[in-house]
Structure formats: C-alpha cells, structure tokens
CSV table of C-alpha atoms and ligand atoms in Angstrom, one decimal:
chain,number,residue,atom,x,y,z
P,1,MET,CA,25.2,-14.1,-20.7
P,2,SER,CA,23.6,-10.8,-19.9
P,3,VAL,CA,20.9,-10.5,-17.3
P,4,THR,CA,17.3,-10.5,-18.6
P,5,ALA,CA,14.0,-9.4,-17.1
P,6,ILE,CA,11.9,-11.9,-15.2
P,7,LYS,CA,9.6,-14.0,-17.4
P,8,GLY,CA,6.2,-12.4,-17.8
P,9,MET,CA,7.4,-9.0,-16.7
P,10,ASN,CA,7.9,-6.4,-19.5
P,11,ASP,CA,9.8,-3.2,-20.1
P,12,ILE,CA,7.6,-0.4,-21.5
P,13,LEU,CA,9.9,1.4,-23.9
P,14,PRO,CA,9.8,4.8,-25.5
P,15,GLY,CA,7.5,4.5,-28.5
P,16,GLU,CA,5.1,2.4,-26.4
P,17,VAL,CA,5.1,4.5,-23.3
P,18,GLU,CA,3.3,7.3,-25.1
P,19,THR,CA,0.2,5.1,-25.4
P,20,TRP,CA,0.4,4.3,-21.7
P,21,GLN,CA,0.7,8.0,-20.8
P,22,PHE,CA,-2.3,8.8,-23.0
P,23,LEU,CA,-4.4,6.1,-21.2
P,24,GLU,CA,-3.3,7.3,-17.8
P,25,GLN,CA,-3.8,11.0,-18.5
P,26,SER,CA,-7.3,10.2,-20.0
P,27,ALA,CA,-8.2,8.4,-16.8
P,28,ARG,CA,-7.2,11.3,-14.7
P,29,GLU,CA,-9.3,13.6,-16.8
P,30,VAL,CA,-12.4,11.4,-17.0
P,31,PHE,CA,-12.3,10.1,-13.4
P,32,GLY,CA,-11.8,13.7,-12.2
P,33,LEU,CA,-15.1,14.7,-13.8
P,34,TYR,CA,-16.8,12.2,-11.5
P,35,GLY,CA,-15.1,13.4,-8.4
P,36,PHE,CA,-12.5,10.6,-8.0
P,37,ALA,CA,-9.2,11.3,-6.2
P,38,GLU,CA,-6.1,9.2,-6.6
P,39,ILE,CA,-4.8,6.9,-3.9
P,40,ARG,CA,-1.4,5.2,-3.9
P,41,THR,CA,-0.7,2.2,-1.7
P,42,PRO,CA,2.5,0.1,-1.3
P,43,VAL,CA,3.2,-2.7,-3.7
P,44,PRO,CA,3.7,-5.4,-1.0
P,45,GLU,CA,1.2,-6.0,1.7
P,46,LYS,CA,0.9,-8.5,4.5
P,47,THR,CA,-0.2,-11.8,2.9
P,48,GLU,CA,-3.2,-12.2,5.2
P,49,LEU,CA,-4.8,-9.1,3.7
P,50,PHE,CA,-5.3,-10.9,0.4
P,51,CYS,CA,-6.2,-14.3,2.0
P,52,ARG,CA,-8.9,-12.6,4.1
P,53,SER,CA,-10.4,-10.5,1.3
P,54,ILE,CA,-10.0,-12.3,-2.0
P,55,GLY,CA,-10.8,-15.7,-0.5
P,56,GLU,CA,-8.7,-18.8,0.2
P,57,THR,CA,-10.3,-20.9,-2.5
P,58,THR,CA,-9.8,-18.5,-5.4
P,59,ASP,CA,-7.3,-18.9,-8.2
P,60,ILE,CA,-5.4,-15.9,-7.1
P,61,VAL,CA,-4.9,-17.0,-3.5
P,62,GLU,CA,-4.5,-20.7,-4.3
P,63,LYS,CA,-1.9,-20.4,-7.0
P,64,GLU,CA,-1.1,-17.0,-8.4
P,65,MET,CA,0.3,-14.9,-5.5
P,66,TYR,CA,3.9,-13.7,-5.3
P,67,THR,CA,4.4,-14.5,-1.6
P,68,PHE,CA,7.7,-14.4,0.2
P,69,GLU,CA,9.2,-14.0,3.6
P,70,ASP,CA,11.2,-10.8,4.4
P,71,LYS,CA,14.3,-11.0,6.6
P,72,SER,CA,12.3,-10.9,9.8
P,73,GLY,CA,10.2,-13.9,8.7
P,74,ASN,CA,7.0,-11.9,7.9
P,75,SER,CA,4.9,-13.2,5.0
P,76,LEU,CA,4.5,-10.5,2.4
P,77,THR,CA,2.7,-10.6,-1.0
P,78,LEU,CA,3.2,-8.4,-4.0
P,79,ARG,CA,-0.4,-7.1,-4.5
P,80,PRO,CA,-2.3,-9.2,-7.0
P,81,GLU,CA,-5.1,-6.7,-7.2
P,82,GLY,CA,-5.9,-3.2,-6.0
P,83,THR,CA,-9.1,-3.4,-4.1
P,84,ALA,CA,-7.9,-5.1,-0.9
P,85,PRO,CA,-5.0,-2.6,-0.4
P,86,VAL,CA,-7.3,0.4,-1.0
P,87,MET,CA,-9.7,-1.1,1.6
P,88,ARG,CA,-6.8,-1.6,4.0
P,89,ALA,CA,-5.7,2.1,3.5
P,90,PHE,CA,-9.3,3.3,3.9
P,91,ILE,CA,-9.7,1.6,7.2
P,92,GLN,CA,-6.3,2.3,8.6
P,93,ASN,CA,-6.5,6.0,7.7
P,94,LYS,CA,-10.2,6.3,8.8
P,95,LEU,CA,-11.2,7.9,5.6
P,96,HIS,CA,-14.9,7.4,6.4
P,97,ASN,CA,-14.5,10.0,9.2
P,98,LEU,CA,-13.4,12.6,6.6
P,99,ASP,CA,-16.3,12.0,4.2
P,100,PRO,CA,-19.2,9.6,4.2
P,101,VAL,CA,-18.6,8.9,0.5
P,102,SER,CA,-15.1,8.1,-0.8
P,103,LYS,CA,-14.4,8.0,-4.5
P,104,LEU,CA,-10.9,6.7,-5.1
P,105,TYR,CA,-8.9,5.6,-8.1
P,106,TYR,CA,-5.5,3.9,-8.4
P,107,LEU,CA,-3.1,3.0,-11.1
P,108,GLY,CA,-0.1,0.7,-10.8
P,109,PRO,CA,1.6,-2.7,-11.2
P,110,MET,CA,-0.1,-5.9,-10.0
P,111,PHE,CA,1.6,-9.3,-9.7
P,112,ARG,CA,0.2,-12.8,-10.4
P,113,TYR,CA,2.1,-16.0,-11.1
P,114,GLU,CA,0.2,-17.0,-14.2
P,115,ARG,CA,1.3,-18.6,-17.5
P,116,PRO,CA,2.5,-15.7,-19.6
P,117,GLN,CA,0.8,-15.3,-22.9
P,118,LYS,CA,-0.7,-12.5,-25.0
P,119,GLY,CA,-2.7,-10.3,-22.6
P,120,ARG,CA,-1.6,-12.2,-19.6
P,121,TYR,CA,1.6,-11.3,-17.7
P,122,ARG,CA,3.1,-11.8,-14.3
P,123,GLN,CA,3.6,-8.1,-13.7
P,124,PHE,CA,0.7,-6.2,-15.3
P,125,HIS,CA,-1.0,-2.9,-14.6
P,126,GLN,CA,-4.5,-2.0,-13.4
P,127,LEU,CA,-6.4,1.2,-13.4
P,128,GLY,CA,-9.1,0.9,-10.9
P,129,ALA,CA,-11.8,2.9,-9.1
P,130,GLU,CA,-13.7,2.3,-5.9
P,131,VAL,CA,-16.7,4.1,-4.3
P,132,LEU,CA,-17.2,3.5,-0.6
P,133,GLY,CA,-20.2,4.5,1.4
P,134,VAL,CA,-23.1,4.2,-1.1
P,135,GLU,CA,-25.5,1.4,-1.4
P,136,ASP,CA,-27.8,3.2,-3.8
P,137,ALA,CA,-28.0,1.8,-7.3
P,138,LYS,CA,-27.3,5.2,-8.7
P,139,ILE,CA,-23.6,4.8,-7.8
P,140,ASP,CA,-23.5,1.4,-9.6
P,141,ALA,CA,-24.8,3.1,-12.7
P,142,GLN,CA,-22.6,6.1,-12.3
P,143,LEU,CA,-19.5,4.0,-12.1
P,144,LEU,CA,-20.5,2.1,-15.2
P,145,ALA,CA,-21.2,5.4,-16.9
P,146,MET,CA,-17.7,6.6,-16.0
P,147,LEU,CA,-16.2,3.4,-17.4
P,148,HIS,CA,-18.2,3.8,-20.6
P,149,GLN,CA,-17.1,7.5,-20.9
P,150,TYR,CA,-13.5,6.5,-20.4
P,151,PHE,CA,-13.6,4.0,-23.2
P,152,VAL,CA,-15.2,6.5,-25.5
P,153,HIS,CA,-12.6,9.1,-24.6
P,154,ILE,CA,-9.7,6.7,-25.4
P,155,GLY,CA,-11.3,5.7,-28.6
P,156,ILE,CA,-11.9,2.0,-27.9
P,157,GLU,CA,-15.4,1.1,-28.9
P,158,ASN,CA,-15.2,-2.6,-29.7
P,159,VAL,CA,-16.0,-3.7,-26.1
P,160,SER,CA,-19.3,-4.7,-24.6
P,161,LEU,CA,-20.5,-4.3,-21.1
P,162,GLN,CA,-22.0,-7.4,-19.4
P,163,VAL,CA,-23.8,-7.1,-16.1
P,164,ASN,CA,-25.1,-9.6,-13.6
P,165,SER,CA,-26.1,-9.8,-9.9
P,166,LEU,CA,-24.6,-12.2,-7.5
P,167,GLY,CA,-27.1,-11.7,-4.7
P,168,CYS,CA,-26.1,-11.2,-1.1
P,169,PRO,CA,-25.6,-13.2,2.1
P,170,VAL,CA,-29.4,-13.5,2.4
P,171,CYS,CA,-30.1,-15.1,-1.0
P,172,ARG,CA,-26.8,-16.6,-2.2
P,173,PRO,CA,-26.5,-19.5,0.3
P,174,ASP,CA,-29.8,-21.0,-1.0
P,175,TYR,CA,-28.7,-20.5,-4.6
P,176,ARG,CA,-25.3,-21.9,-3.8
P,177,GLN,CA,-26.8,-25.1,-2.4
P,178,GLN,CA,-29.0,-25.5,-5.5
P,179,LEU,CA,-25.9,-25.1,-7.7
P,180,ILE,CA,-23.9,-27.7,-5.6
P,181,ASP,CA,-26.8,-30.1,-6.0
P,182,TYR,CA,-26.9,-29.5,-9.7
P,183,LEU,CA,-23.1,-29.9,-10.0
P,184,ALA,CA,-23.0,-33.1,-7.8
P,185,SER,CA,-25.1,-34.9,-10.4
P,186,ARG,CA,-22.6,-34.0,-13.2
P,187,LEU,CA,-19.3,-34.3,-11.4
P,188,ASN,CA,-17.9,-36.7,-14.1
P,189,SER,CA,-18.1,-34.0,-16.8
P,190,LEU,CA,-16.2,-31.4,-14.7
P,191,CYS,CA,-12.5,-30.7,-14.9
P,192,PRO,CA,-10.3,-31.9,-12.0
P,193,ASP,CA,-10.1,-28.3,-10.7
P,194,CYS,CA,-13.9,-28.0,-10.6
P,195,GLN,CA,-14.4,-31.4,-9.1
P,196,ARG,CA,-12.2,-30.3,-6.3
P,197,ARG,CA,-13.8,-26.9,-5.8
P,198,TYR,CA,-17.4,-27.5,-6.5
P,199,LEU,CA,-18.2,-27.7,-2.8
P,200,THR,CA,-16.0,-24.9,-1.6
P,201,ASN,CA,-16.6,-22.5,-4.5
P,202,PRO,CA,-19.3,-23.7,-6.8
P,203,LEU,CA,-19.8,-20.4,-8.5
P,204,ARG,CA,-16.3,-20.7,-9.9
P,205,VAL,CA,-17.4,-23.7,-12.0
P,206,LEU,CA,-19.7,-21.3,-14.0
P,207,ASP,CA,-16.6,-19.3,-14.9
P,208,CYS,CA,-14.4,-22.2,-15.8
P,209,LYS,CA,-12.9,-22.1,-19.3
P,210,ALA,CA,-12.8,-25.9,-19.7
P,211,GLN,CA,-15.1,-27.2,-22.5
P,212,GLY,CA,-16.5,-30.0,-20.3
P,213,CYS,CA,-17.4,-27.5,-17.5
P,214,LYS,CA,-19.0,-25.1,-19.9
P,215,ALA,CA,-21.1,-27.9,-21.5
P,216,ALA,CA,-22.1,-29.4,-18.1
P,217,THR,CA,-23.4,-26.0,-16.8
P,218,VAL,CA,-25.4,-24.8,-19.8
P,219,ASP,CA,-28.6,-25.4,-17.9
P,220,ALA,CA,-27.3,-24.7,-14.4
P,221,PRO,CA,-29.6,-22.5,-12.2
P,222,ALA,CA,-28.9,-18.8,-12.7
P,223,VAL,CA,-28.3,-16.6,-9.7
P,224,ILE,CA,-30.5,-13.8,-11.0
P,225,GLU,CA,-33.5,-16.2,-10.9
P,226,HIS,CA,-32.8,-16.7,-7.1
P,227,LEU,CA,-32.4,-13.1,-5.9
P,228,CYS,CA,-34.1,-11.9,-2.7
P,229,THR,CA,-36.5,-9.0,-3.1
P,230,GLU,CA,-33.9,-6.4,-2.1
P,231,CYS,CA,-31.3,-7.7,-4.5
P,232,ASP,CA,-33.8,-8.1,-7.3
P,233,SER,CA,-35.0,-4.5,-6.9
P,234,HIS,CA,-31.4,-3.2,-6.6
P,235,PHE,CA,-30.5,-4.9,-9.9
P,236,SER,CA,-33.6,-3.6,-11.6
P,237,GLN,CA,-32.7,-0.1,-10.5
P,238,VAL,CA,-29.2,-0.5,-11.8
P,239,LYS,CA,-30.5,-1.6,-15.2
P,240,GLY,CA,-33.1,1.2,-15.2
P,241,TYR,CA,-30.5,3.9,-14.6
P,242,LEU,CA,-28.2,2.4,-17.3
P,243,ASP,CA,-31.2,2.6,-19.7
P,244,GLN,CA,-31.8,6.2,-18.7
P,245,LEU,CA,-28.2,7.1,-19.3
P,246,ALA,CA,-28.2,5.2,-22.6
P,247,ILE,CA,-25.3,3.0,-21.6
P,248,PRO,CA,-25.4,-0.1,-23.7
P,249,TYR,CA,-25.1,-3.4,-21.8
P,250,SER,CA,-26.4,-7.0,-21.8
P,251,VAL,CA,-27.2,-9.2,-18.9
P,252,ASN,CA,-24.9,-12.3,-18.6
P,253,ALA,CA,-26.5,-14.5,-16.1
P,254,ARG,CA,-23.5,-16.9,-16.1
P,255,MET,CA,-21.0,-14.2,-15.2
P,256,VAL,CA,-19.4,-14.7,-11.8
P,257,ARG,CA,-16.2,-13.1,-10.5
P,258,GLY,CA,-13.1,-14.9,-9.4
P,259,LEU,CA,-13.0,-13.1,-6.1
P,260,ASP,CA,-15.1,-14.1,-3.1
P,261,TYR,CA,-16.0,-10.6,-1.9
P,262,TYR,CA,-18.4,-9.7,-4.7
P,263,VAL,CA,-22.2,-9.3,-4.0
P,264,ARG,CA,-25.0,-7.9,-6.1
P,265,THR,CA,-23.9,-6.0,-9.2
P,266,THR,CA,-21.0,-7.5,-11.1
P,267,PHE,CA,-19.8,-6.6,-14.5
P,268,GLU,CA,-17.2,-7.1,-17.2
P,269,LEU,CA,-16.2,-5.3,-20.3
P,270,VAL,CA,-15.4,-7.9,-22.8
P,271,THR,CA,-13.9,-7.9,-26.3
P,272,ASP,CA,-13.7,-10.5,-29.0
P,273,GLN,CA,-10.3,-9.2,-30.2
P,274,LEU,CA,-7.9,-10.7,-27.6
P,275,GLY,CA,-8.6,-14.5,-27.8
P,276,SER,CA,-9.3,-16.0,-24.4
P,277,GLN,CA,-8.0,-12.9,-22.6
P,278,ASN,CA,-11.4,-11.4,-23.4
P,279,ALA,CA,-12.0,-9.4,-20.2
P,280,VAL,CA,-10.6,-5.8,-20.5
P,281,ALA,CA,-12.2,-4.6,-17.3
P,282,ALA,CA,-14.1,-6.1,-14.5
P,283,GLY,CA,-15.7,-5.3,-11.2
P,284,GLY,CA,-18.6,-5.2,-8.9
P,285,ARG,CA,-20.1,-4.5,-5.5
P,286,TYR,CA,-18.4,-5.7,-2.3
P,287,ASP,CA,-20.7,-4.5,0.5
P,288,GLY,CA,-19.3,-6.7,3.3
P,289,LEU,CA,-15.7,-6.3,2.5
P,290,VAL,CA,-14.7,-3.3,4.6
P,291,GLU,CA,-16.4,-4.7,7.7
P,292,SER,CA,-14.9,-8.1,7.2
P,293,LEU,CA,-11.4,-6.5,7.2
P,294,GLY,CA,-12.1,-4.9,10.6
P,295,GLY,CA,-13.5,-1.5,9.3
P,296,PRO,CA,-16.9,0.1,9.6
P,297,ALA,CA,-20.0,-1.4,7.8
P,298,VAL,CA,-19.5,0.6,4.7
P,299,PRO,CA,-20.8,-0.6,1.3
P,300,GLY,CA,-18.5,-0.5,-1.7
P,301,ILE,CA,-18.2,-1.0,-5.4
P,302,GLY,CA,-15.4,-0.8,-7.9
P,303,PHE,CA,-13.7,-1.9,-11.1
P,304,ALA,CA,-10.3,-2.6,-12.4
P,305,ILE,CA,-9.1,-2.2,-16.0
P,306,GLY,CA,-6.2,-4.2,-17.3
P,307,LEU,CA,-3.9,-1.7,-19.0
P,308,GLU,CA,-1.9,-4.1,-21.1
P,309,ARG,CA,-5.1,-5.3,-22.7
P,310,LEU,CA,-6.1,-1.7,-23.5
P,311,VAL,CA,-2.7,-1.1,-25.1
P,312,LEU,CA,-3.2,-4.2,-27.2
P,313,LEU,CA,-6.6,-3.0,-28.3
P,314,LYS,CA,-5.2,0.5,-29.2
P,315,GLY,CA,-2.8,-1.5,-31.4
P,316,GLU,CA,-1.9,0.4,-34.5
P,317,ALA,CA,-3.4,3.7,-33.4
P,318,LYS,CA,-0.1,4.5,-31.6
P,319,ILE,CA,0.4,7.8,-30.0
P,320,ALA,CA,3.5,9.5,-31.4
P,321,ALA,CA,6.3,10.7,-29.0
P,322,ALA,CA,6.7,14.5,-28.8
P,323,SER,CA,9.3,15.5,-31.4
P,324,PRO,CA,11.8,18.4,-31.0
P,325,GLN,CA,10.6,21.9,-31.9
P,326,LEU,CA,14.1,22.9,-32.8
P,327,PHE,CA,17.2,21.0,-33.7
P,328,ILE,CA,20.4,23.1,-33.6
P,329,ALA,CA,23.2,21.9,-35.9
P,330,ALA,CA,26.6,23.2,-35.2
P,331,ILE,CA,29.8,23.3,-37.3
P,332,GLY,CA,32.9,23.2,-35.1
P,333,ALA,CA,33.6,23.1,-31.4
P,334,GLU,CA,33.0,26.8,-30.7
P,335,ALA,CA,29.7,26.7,-32.5
P,336,ALA,CA,28.7,23.6,-30.6
P,337,ASP,CA,29.4,25.4,-27.3
P,338,ARG,CA,27.1,28.3,-28.4
P,339,ALA,CA,24.5,25.8,-29.6
P,340,PHE,CA,24.6,24.0,-26.3
P,341,VAL,CA,24.0,27.2,-24.3
P,342,LEU,CA,21.2,28.3,-26.7
P,343,MET,CA,19.6,24.9,-26.5
P,344,SER,CA,19.6,25.0,-22.7
P,345,GLN,CA,18.1,28.5,-22.7
P,346,LEU,CA,15.3,27.3,-25.0
P,347,GLN,CA,14.6,24.3,-22.9
P,348,GLN,CA,14.3,26.5,-19.8
P,349,ALA,CA,11.9,28.7,-21.7
P,350,GLY,CA,9.7,25.7,-22.5
P,351,VAL,CA,10.9,24.8,-26.1
P,352,ARG,CA,11.7,21.2,-26.9
P,353,ALA,CA,15.2,21.7,-28.3
P,354,GLU,CA,17.8,19.2,-29.3
P,355,MET,CA,21.4,19.1,-30.7
P,356,ASP,CA,24.2,16.7,-31.6
P,357,TYR,CA,26.5,15.5,-28.8
P,358,LEU,CA,28.6,13.1,-30.9
P,359,GLY,CA,30.7,15.5,-33.0
P,360,LYS,CA,28.9,14.4,-36.2
P,361,SER,CA,29.2,16.1,-39.6
P,362,LEU,CA,26.7,18.7,-40.7
P,363,LYS,CA,25.1,16.2,-43.1
P,364,ALA,CA,24.7,13.6,-40.3
P,365,GLN,CA,23.3,16.3,-38.0
P,366,MET,CA,20.7,17.2,-40.5
P,367,ARG,CA,19.8,13.5,-41.1
P,368,ARG,CA,19.2,13.2,-37.3
P,369,ALA,CA,17.0,16.4,-37.3
P,370,ASN,CA,14.9,14.8,-40.0
P,371,LYS,CA,14.7,11.4,-38.2
P,372,LEU,CA,13.6,13.1,-35.0
P,373,HIS,CA,10.9,15.1,-37.0
P,374,ALA,CA,12.2,18.4,-35.7
P,375,ALA,CA,9.8,21.2,-36.6
P,376,PHE,CA,12.6,23.8,-37.2
P,377,THR,CA,16.4,23.6,-37.6
P,378,LEU,CA,19.1,26.2,-37.1
P,379,ILE,CA,22.6,25.9,-38.4
P,380,ILE,CA,25.4,27.7,-36.5
P,381,GLY,CA,28.8,28.0,-38.1
P,382,GLU,CA,31.7,30.5,-37.9
P,383,GLU,CA,29.7,33.2,-39.9
P,384,GLU,CA,26.7,32.9,-37.6
P,385,LEU,CA,28.8,33.1,-34.5
P,386,GLN,CA,30.3,36.4,-35.8
P,387,SER,CA,27.2,38.0,-37.1
P,388,GLY,CA,25.0,36.8,-34.2
P,389,ARG,CA,22.4,35.9,-36.8
P,390,ALA,CA,21.3,32.6,-38.3
P,391,GLN,CA,18.7,31.1,-40.7
P,392,LEU,CA,15.8,29.4,-39.0
P,393,LYS,CA,14.5,26.7,-41.3
P,394,ASP,CA,10.9,25.5,-41.2
P,395,MET,CA,11.1,21.8,-42.0
P,396,SER,CA,7.5,21.6,-43.1
P,397,ASP,CA,8.1,23.8,-46.2
P,398,SER,CA,11.8,24.5,-46.2
P,399,SER,CA,11.2,28.2,-45.9
P,400,GLN,CA,13.9,30.2,-44.1
P,401,SER,CA,13.9,33.3,-41.9
P,402,ALA,CA,16.7,35.2,-40.3
P,403,VAL,CA,16.8,35.3,-36.5
P,404,GLU,CA,19.0,37.0,-33.9
P,405,LEU,CA,20.7,34.3,-31.8
P,406,ASP,CA,20.2,36.5,-28.7
P,407,ASN,CA,16.4,36.7,-29.3
P,408,LEU,CA,16.0,33.1,-30.3
P,409,ALA,CA,14.2,32.0,-27.1
P,410,ILE,CA,11.7,34.8,-27.4
P,411,GLU,CA,11.0,34.2,-31.1
P,412,LEU,CA,10.6,30.5,-30.8
P,413,VAL,CA,8.4,30.7,-27.7
P,414,ALA,CA,6.2,33.1,-29.7
P,415,LYS,CA,6.1,30.7,-32.7
P,416,PHE,CA,4.9,27.7,-30.6
P,417,ASP,CA,2.4,29.6,-28.5
Z,1,ATP,P1,-9.0,-13.3,-16.4
Z,1,ATP,O1,-10.3,-14.0,-16.4
Z,1,ATP,O2,-8.5,-12.9,-17.7
Z,1,ATP,O3,-7.9,-14.1,-15.6
Z,1,ATP,P2,-9.5,-11.9,-13.9
Z,1,ATP,O4,-10.9,-12.2,-13.6
Z,1,ATP,O5,-8.4,-12.7,-13.2
Z,1,ATP,O6,-9.2,-12.0,-15.5
Z,1,ATP,P3,-9.5,-9.4,-12.5
Z,1,ATP,O7,-8.9,-10.0,-11.3
Z,1,ATP,O8,-10.9,-9.1,-12.5
Z,1,ATP,O9,-9.2,-10.4,-13.7
Z,1,ATP,O10,-8.7,-8.2,-13.0
Z,1,ATP,C1,-9.3,-7.1,-13.8
Z,1,ATP,C2,-8.6,-7.0,-15.1
Z,1,ATP,O11,-7.2,-7.0,-15.0
Z,1,ATP,C3,-8.9,-8.1,-16.1
Z,1,ATP,O12,-10.1,-7.8,-16.7
Z,1,ATP,C4,-7.8,-8.0,-17.0
Z,1,ATP,O13,-8.0,-7.0,-18.0
Z,1,ATP,C5,-6.6,-7.6,-16.1
Z,1,ATP,N1,-5.8,-8.8,-15.8
Z,1,ATP,C6,-6.0,-9.7,-14.9
Z,1,ATP,N2,-5.0,-10.6,-14.8
Z,1,ATP,C7,-4.1,-10.2,-15.7
Z,1,ATP,C8,-2.8,-10.6,-16.1
Z,1,ATP,N3,-2.2,-11.7,-15.6
Z,1,ATP,N4,-2.1,-9.9,-17.1
Z,1,ATP,C9,-2.7,-8.8,-17.7
Z,1,ATP,N5,-3.9,-8.4,-17.3
Z,1,ATP,C10,-4.6,-9.0,-16.4
Z,2,MG,MG1,-7.3,-14.4,-13.7
C-alpha cells in the first residue's frame, strides 16, 4: 500500500492554495497598516516553554501536545500555539531594547493531538498578532479594530466579536475561590474532566462543552462582577474605544480562555456556521507572561486566527488560480523547439506563458489551452516558422491579429500592461 499523510494533517492543493494565499496576502496588507512586522520562529521548541506558559492543567498541555525526545534525549514539542514561541524570541533577542513597543505577527503551522473533524485538525495553521509593551486600553481596541478590518477585507462578515475581562492577579484569586465554592456544591452534575479540574482550573468548567457542565454553571458567578477597580476601569475603556471606533461586539461574561496566561481583556470571534468549531479567532491580554518566562515586566496582548476555519467560511467564494496569458500550440518538433524558446522569453519578460510538452495533436493542444483558460493562443507550424509571423488569437472573442514572432514578447507585455 502506498504511504499516506498522517491522520489530521492535510495537503493544501492547487485550487485550494489560492484561497490561502489570498488570506495570507490580505493579512500582510492589513497588519502592515497597523505597523506590525512579521516574526518567524522554529516549529519545535523545548517542551518546558509550553508547560511554563500555557499552564500544566490546560487541555493543550495535558493531552494535546506533540512531544518527543530527540536523539540527545531533550524533550521537544511541536508548537501547539504561537504566543509562547514569540515571547521566547522576544526575550532571547532582547527586542524590548530596540523599541518599547513591539507589534509582531506570525503565520504558520501549529500541532495539537486532537480528534480530527471538520474545522479541527492535528496540523493546522494560525495567523496571529502580538503587541508587547502597552497596557493602555487603546491597544486592546486597536488590535480588535485590526481584526475587524481584516475580516471585512477578506469578505467574511458572518462572525461576531465577543469580549470579556478575566481580571488580574489582584482580583481573580477571590473570584476563583467563589467559583470553586459554587462548583463544589454542584460536583455531581459536572463531567469527569471538570470534577477532576474544578480545584486546579475552575474557570475551565465555564468553557466546558458538556451539557451537564453548561447547565450546572448557568448561574455561576461572573468574573466581570468581581473585577478590581483597575481591571473594571480598563475594561470600560476598552468597550468605550470599541464604541468610538464603531466596532460591533457583545460582552460574553462566561467566556474564558483555555490558556492560563490570560488576564483582563479576552475575546473570541465566533460563527454559527461551523458547528461546535465555532471559534474562528481568539485572544486576549497576557500582562505577566513575558516576566514569568524570565523576561522584563512587559505587558502584552494578542490573538490567533485559525486559518482552516477561515478557508471553510470562504467556502464557495473560491479564489481562481492565475491562468496563462498565452498558450503556444506547435505543429511538429521544429515548431515545438521555437515555441519553447518563445515561451521561455515571454516568461522572463513577465508573461504567464504555457505550451504542450507531451507531443499532443493540435486539436488536443487547443483543448488544453481552453481548459487552462488561456487569454490568448498562438499556433506555430511550418508556415509560421518560415514567415516569422503568426496569428495571435484572443480567446475571449476569437478575433485574430498577426504578430512578428521576434516581437512577441514586446507586444504581449504591452497587451497585459
Ligand atoms: P477550540 O475551543 O475550538 O478548541 P481553542 O480555544 O483551543 O479552540 P485557541 O488555542 O484559542 O483555540 O486557538 C485560536 C484559534 O485557532 C481557534 O479559534 C481556532 O480557530 C484555531 N484552532 C485551534 N485548534 C485548532 C485545531 N485543532 N484545528 C484547526 N483550528 C484550530
Ligand atoms: Mg482547543
């Protein structure tokens, strides 16, 4: 049997890849407007980076990481998310010495050992952005404005922004205890996972998808009712700026994030079109993270968009692959040689040119030109070789015009300018 790809890891084929390129190119354009620069980090990192940042009791660290030993016995992990590696690179390269504010974005594959299903894969791609060095609520609002603009730019409008605040190390411990007390009196209704984690990670229970847990936590205390004065005012400012920028959002007091490092502003972009894989993008503030990883006390905020889910949402509105501008059909070996040189000259001059390499009949060559949606075709046979002239056919209206083969590149470049 032939070798297949690993379960949950997909090929992205021509025909689909154009949508990916469009989403990526749009991100570079929109994020560039907001002053973000790209950062690329390695795919594997030391395992401890993720344990220390994401949190030992999170789903990712408990059960989803691709962790393995290399030949020297070091424990490595294929990155399950992008924030921790970016923080590691920020600290290691002392980026805060270059500029007090860093705006970074990344784009690339992430790995999580999850049950593959629509919108959930084991290798998937995230497009993420991080701002380091600003505590001010303006940056929270600006990041959300950028996210909003990106979705408008790529033409996906059936998503809604939900925001919440998770408090900070001053106010959360109190809230956490209240939540534990609340959950303790309803333990029997919780799923086995939540019964196990309600003491170590009670906020996760609010995020659990099990019906019992949802029902049991309907009246659970909400973190935004228990914010300290600073967190409360920060959250009010974020909402105020979003209102001023006319960014639509709603407050979801039950939203918590599955990673331990989040504080204050958290948010998700959700859709009702992808079943239970309803989060298209998610993020929040992580003010203590850089310091906890051994860096300076620099506040941060970021988001990650799941690209597979965007591609699913784009659905039918596929982006077409670029078709050839000219297809050169040749009759006979000598004409094929001339066609080959002509085609190469055109490509070098910036024209998308194509020909037949399989010795097909003229009829078959013309069929292929049609199939590829070539804008123009040119037929070269014995007569054309001798006269140095040929008929250039415009496939949109079948009109023909005579061209000098020697001038072909110049004429075609002018046509497509
Ligand atoms: P979910 O609740 O769907 O498991 P998550 O909270 O684990 O999402 P994050 O860690 O916040 O997701 O990652 C940000 C985004 O990355 C998600 O909103 C989603 O679009 C995407 N994503 C996460 N896990 C996967 C996956 N296994 N396959 C495809 N996309 C994913
Ligand atoms: Mg998940």
